[in-house]
Short mmCIF file of C-alpha atoms in Angstrom, two decimals:
data_model
loop_
_atom_site.label_atom_id
_atom_site.label_comp_id
_atom_site.label_asym_id
_atom_site.label_seq_id
_atom_site.Cartn_x
_atom_site.Cartn_y
_atom_site.Cartn_z
CA MET C 282 16.29 7.10 -7.98
CA ALA C 283 15.98 7.67 -4.24
CA SER C 284 19.00 9.45 -2.87
CA SER C 285 20.41 10.55 0.45
CA LEU C 286 23.66 10.72 2.37
CA LEU C 287 25.61 7.83 3.91
CA SER C 288 27.70 8.08 7.05
CA ARG C 289 30.15 5.40 8.12
CA PRO C 290 28.94 2.85 10.70
CA PRO C 291 30.59 3.32 14.11
CA GLY C 292 34.09 1.85 14.06
CA SER C 293 34.32 1.75 10.28
CA THR C 294 37.70 2.66 8.82
CA GLY C 295 36.78 2.62 5.15
CA PRO C 296 35.39 5.54 3.18
CA ALA C 297 31.70 6.31 3.27
CA SER C 298 29.84 5.07 0.23
CA GLY C 299 26.27 4.87 -0.99
CA LEU C 300 23.33 7.17 -0.45
CA VAL C 301 21.76 6.31 2.90
CA SER C 302 22.37 8.17 6.18
CA GLU C 303 22.51 5.74 9.03
CA GLU C 304 22.86 5.43 12.79
CA THR C 305 23.66 2.05 14.34
CA LYS C 306 23.07 1.04 17.96
CA LEU C 307 24.23 -2.39 19.12
CA GLN C 308 22.36 -3.75 22.13
CA PRO C 309 22.21 -7.30 23.53
CA GLN C 310 20.46 -9.32 20.80
CA ILE C 311 18.64 -6.18 19.58
CA GLN C 312 20.30 -3.98 16.99
CA THR C 313 18.79 -0.93 15.33
CA THR C 314 19.80 1.26 12.41
CA THR C 315 18.29 4.61 11.44
CA HIS C 316 18.46 6.01 7.91
CA LEU C 317 17.48 9.21 6.11
CA ILE C 318 16.40 8.88 2.47
CA SER C 319 15.43 11.57 -0.02
CA ILE C 320 12.96 11.12 -2.89
CA PRO C 321 13.51 13.51 -5.83
CA ALA C 322 10.51 15.45 -7.08
CA ARG C 323 11.72 15.36 -10.68
CA SER C 324 14.03 13.35 -12.89
CA PRO C 325 17.54 12.93 -11.41
CA ALA C 326 18.83 14.43 -14.66
CA THR C 327 17.39 17.79 -13.63
CA PRO C 328 20.18 20.02 -12.23
CA ALA C 329 18.06 20.93 -9.19
CA GLU C 330 17.99 17.26 -8.18
CA GLN C 331 21.74 17.20 -7.64
CA ASP C 332 20.89 18.42 -4.13
CA PRO C 333 19.16 15.46 -2.39
CA PHE C 334 17.81 17.77 0.33
CA ALA C 335 16.24 20.31 -2.06
CA PRO C 336 12.95 21.74 -0.70
CA GLN C 337 10.88 20.14 -3.46
CA ASN C 338 12.15 16.69 -2.51
CA SER C 339 10.56 14.44 0.12
CA GLN C 340 12.66 13.10 2.98
CA PHE C 341 11.84 10.05 5.08
CA VAL C 342 13.29 8.46 8.20
CA VAL C 343 13.69 4.67 8.11
CA ASN C 344 14.14 2.90 11.46
CA ILE C 345 15.05 -0.80 11.36
CA ILE C 346 15.08 -3.23 14.29
CA HIS C 347 17.27 -6.20 13.40
CA LEU C 348 16.19 -9.44 15.06
CA ARG C 349 17.20 -13.00 14.29
CA ASP C 350 15.69 -13.86 10.89
CA SER C 351 13.31 -10.90 11.23
CA LEU C 352 13.28 -7.17 10.52
CA ALA C 353 10.87 -4.54 11.83
CA VAL C 354 10.96 -1.51 9.52
CA TRP C 355 9.24 1.81 10.25
CA VAL C 356 9.11 4.59 7.64
CA GLY C 357 7.89 8.13 8.32
CA SER C 358 8.35 11.70 7.11
CA ALA C 359 11.50 13.44 8.35
CA PRO C 360 11.04 16.71 10.32
CA ARG C 361 11.88 19.79 8.26
CA ASP C 362 14.49 21.14 10.66
CA VAL C 363 16.40 17.85 10.62
CA VAL C 364 16.37 17.90 6.81
CA GLU C 365 17.61 21.49 6.77
CA ARG C 366 20.53 20.61 9.03
CA ALA C 367 21.39 17.62 6.86
CA ARG C 368 21.17 19.84 3.78
CA ARG C 369 23.57 22.39 5.24
CA LYS C 370 26.00 19.67 6.24
CA ALA C 371 25.86 18.10 2.79
CA ARG C 372 26.62 21.46 1.16
CA LEU C 373 29.37 22.49 3.52
CA ALA C 374 30.81 18.97 3.87
CA ARG C 375 33.75 18.94 6.26
CA THR C 376 33.98 22.73 6.40
CA ALA C 377 30.68 23.00 8.28
CA ALA C 378 32.34 23.13 11.70
CA ALA C 379 29.63 25.44 13.05
CA ALA C 380 27.00 22.72 12.58
CA VAL C 381 29.02 20.24 14.67
CA GLU C 382 29.30 20.48 18.43
CA PRO C 383 32.82 20.77 19.96
CA GLY C 384 34.57 17.42 20.08
CA GLU C 385 31.99 15.84 17.78
CA ASP C 386 32.83 14.58 14.29
CA GLU C 387 30.42 14.76 11.35
CA ASP C 388 29.24 11.17 11.66
CA ASP C 389 28.39 11.72 15.34
CA ALA C 390 26.54 14.93 14.45
CA LEU C 391 24.49 13.16 11.78
CA ASP C 392 23.70 10.35 14.23
CA ARG C 393 22.49 12.98 16.70
CA GLU C 394 20.25 14.56 14.07
CA LEU C 395 18.78 11.21 13.06
CA ALA C 396 18.10 10.39 16.70
CA ASP C 397 16.35 13.76 16.99
CA ALA C 398 14.21 12.89 13.97
CA MET C 399 13.20 9.59 15.55
CA ARG C 400 12.40 11.33 18.84
CA ARG C 401 10.18 13.87 17.08
CA ALA C 402 8.39 11.03 15.30
CA GLY C 403 7.64 9.40 18.64
CA ARG C 404 10.03 6.49 18.02
CA LEU C 405 12.45 7.37 20.87
CA GLU C 406 11.71 8.34 24.46
CA GLU C 407 12.72 11.72 25.81
CA SER C 408 16.05 11.54 27.64
CA ASN C 409 15.29 14.26 30.24
CA GLU C 410 15.03 12.17 33.40
CA SER C 411 14.34 15.21 35.61
CA GLU C 412 11.07 15.89 33.84
CA ALA C 413 7.97 14.55 35.56
CA PRO C 414 6.17 11.76 33.67
CA SER C 415 3.03 13.89 33.43
CA GLN C 416 5.02 16.60 31.69
CA ASN C 417 6.51 14.32 29.01
CA LYS C 418 5.58 15.25 25.49
CA GLN C 419 3.22 12.93 23.65
CA PRO C 420 4.64 11.12 20.59
CA CYS C 421 3.82 13.03 17.42
CA GLY C 422 4.31 10.17 14.93
CA SER C 423 2.08 7.22 14.12
CA LEU C 424 2.86 3.55 14.49
CA ALA C 425 1.47 3.11 11.01
CA THR C 426 -0.77 4.43 8.31
CA GLU C 427 -0.37 0.90 7.01
CA TRP C 428 1.28 -2.09 8.66
CA ALA C 429 1.97 -5.49 7.10
CA VAL C 430 4.10 -8.59 7.54
CA ALA C 431 5.65 -10.76 4.83
CA MET C 432 7.46 -14.09 5.14
CA SER C 433 9.92 -15.26 2.51
CA LEU C 434 10.49 -19.02 2.62
CA PRO C 435 13.98 -20.43 1.93
CA ILE C 436 12.59 -22.20 -1.14
CA GLN C 437 10.11 -19.67 -2.50
CA ASN C 438 7.87 -20.42 -5.45
CA ALA C 439 9.15 -18.06 -8.14
CA SER C 440 5.67 -17.77 -9.62
CA GLY C 441 4.09 -16.43 -6.45
CA PRO C 442 4.78 -13.71 -3.86
CA PRO C 443 5.91 -14.47 -0.29
CA LEU C 444 3.29 -15.17 2.33
CA GLY C 445 1.94 -11.99 3.88
CA SER C 446 -0.84 -10.33 5.81
CA SER C 447 -2.07 -6.77 6.40
CA LEU C 448 -2.11 -5.94 10.10
CA PHE C 449 -3.49 -2.45 9.46
CA ARG C 450 -4.40 -1.11 6.05
CA THR C 451 -6.04 1.70 4.09
CA ASN C 452 -7.91 1.45 0.80
CA ALA C 453 -4.60 1.95 -0.99
CA ASP C 454 -3.17 -1.25 0.56
CA VAL C 455 0.47 -0.46 -0.26
CA ALA C 456 2.30 -1.94 2.76
CA LEU C 457 1.45 -5.59 2.06
CA PRO C 458 2.66 -5.82 -1.56
CA MET C 459 5.65 -3.61 -0.75
CA SER C 460 6.66 -5.84 2.18
CA GLN C 461 6.27 -8.94 -0.01
CA ARG C 462 8.47 -7.48 -2.74
CA LEU C 463 11.12 -6.34 -0.27
CA ALA C 464 11.16 -9.69 1.53
CA ALA C 465 11.56 -11.58 -1.75
CA ARG C 466 14.12 -9.18 -3.22
CA ILE C 467 16.40 -9.11 -0.17
CA SER C 468 15.63 -12.66 1.05
CA ILE C 469 14.24 -11.61 4.44
CA PRO C 470 12.61 -14.53 6.30
CA GLN C 471 10.16 -12.22 8.11
CA LEU C 472 9.60 -8.52 7.47
CA PHE C 473 7.30 -6.23 9.43
CA LEU C 474 6.76 -3.02 7.46
CA SER C 475 5.13 -0.01 9.11
CA LEU C 476 4.43 2.99 6.86
CA ASP C 477 3.54 6.35 8.41
CA LEU C 478 3.18 8.20 5.11
CA PRO C 479 1.52 11.55 4.31
CA PRO C 480 -1.99 11.37 2.81
CA SER C 481 -0.68 12.92 -0.41
CA LEU C 482 1.07 9.63 -1.14
CA ILE C 483 -1.57 7.00 -0.45
CA SER C 484 -4.97 8.38 0.59
CA HIS C 485 -6.40 8.75 -2.93
CA ALA C 486 -5.03 5.55 -4.47
CA THR C 487 -7.76 2.91 -4.70
CA ALA C 488 -8.64 0.05 -7.02
CA MET C 489 -11.38 2.18 -8.61
CA MET C 490 -9.23 5.33 -8.75
CA PRO C 491 -5.53 4.48 -9.28
CA ALA C 492 -2.89 6.94 -8.17
CA PRO C 493 -1.54 9.46 -10.71
CA PRO C 494 1.63 8.34 -12.54
CA GLU C 495 3.85 10.81 -10.65
CA ARG C 496 2.61 9.51 -7.30
CA THR C 497 3.14 5.92 -8.41
CA LYS C 498 6.69 6.79 -9.46
CA LYS C 499 7.32 8.43 -6.10
CA MET C 500 6.17 5.30 -4.28
CA MET C 501 8.49 3.20 -6.46
CA LEU C 502 11.39 5.47 -5.55
CA LEU C 503 10.45 5.28 -1.87
CA GLU C 504 10.42 1.49 -2.03
CA ARG C 505 13.83 1.52 -3.70
CA GLY C 506 15.14 3.83 -0.99
CA ILE C 507 13.77 1.54 1.73
CA ALA C 508 15.48 -1.41 0.06
CA ASP C 509 18.78 0.51 -0.02
CA ALA C 510 18.36 1.40 3.67
CA ILE C 511 17.67 -2.23 4.61
CA ARG C 512 20.75 -3.44 2.74
CA ALA C 513 22.90 -0.72 4.33
CA GLY C 514 21.56 -1.57 7.78
CA MET C 515 22.16 -5.29 7.31
CA ARG C 516 25.74 -4.60 6.20
CA ALA C 517 26.34 -2.38 9.24
CA VAL C 518 25.01 -5.06 11.59
CA GLU C 519 27.15 -7.76 9.98
CA GLU C 520 30.23 -5.53 10.25
CA GLY C 521 29.44 -4.95 13.92
CA LYS C 522 29.16 -8.69 14.54
CA ALA C 523 32.46 -9.34 12.77
CA LYS C 524 34.24 -6.82 15.01
CA SER C 525 32.68 -8.01 18.26
#
C-alpha cells in the first residue's frame, strides 16, 4: 500500500504513528496540512520496498485546505531533492543531525522540507520580501491536470455515488470518480480534488484504451495514500482545535 513518513503535529506529545508526513498551519478559520506520500513500484513484500523513498518509488505532495464542511485537496509530484532529503532523514533517523539546522528538531526540519516542496510546486509564495516583484520566480506546478468536486450528503443513497462535477478533466477522467469515492469513504460534505499528475499516470488511460494493470494499481495506491493523508490532516486539525 502507499507508504510514507509521519511527523507529529505541532504541540503533540504522543509518539508519531502512521505513514504520512505532515505540516500543519493554523490560521484564523483557515487551516492547512501538507503531507508527503510514497507509492511503491512493486509489491510491499519486496525487500527493496522497505525503503519508502527508494528511487523506483513515486512520491507525491498532498496539500489540504480545511474549511468548514469542505476540503480543498491538491496532489502533485514531489521534487526529487526534497525526496532525497526525506530519504536520508528516514535512514539516519535521529542520528541525522547534519540534515537538521542548529536549534531545529526533526519535525521542524521535515516541515521546512515540505514547505519547500510546496513552494517549488507553485503552491506557496516566495518569502524573500527584498526581491522585486518582476524578479519573482514563476510557479512551476499546475493548479490541476484534473480538477473535480464531490458532495456527500448526510443521508447518502448507498446504491449511488455522491454528487459531483468535473471542473477540468482529461480523457482519463480520474479526478471525478476519485473525489466521489473519497468523499463517500471519509464522509466529507464537499471535496475539491485537484490532481497535478505526471502524464505517465493518466494521459493514456481512456475508455477505448484502458490503462495497463500496473498503472491502475498505482492509481489505487495513490488514492489510498490521499485518503490516509486526509484522515491524518483531519485528526491534526481536530487536535489543534481541542488545544486552542
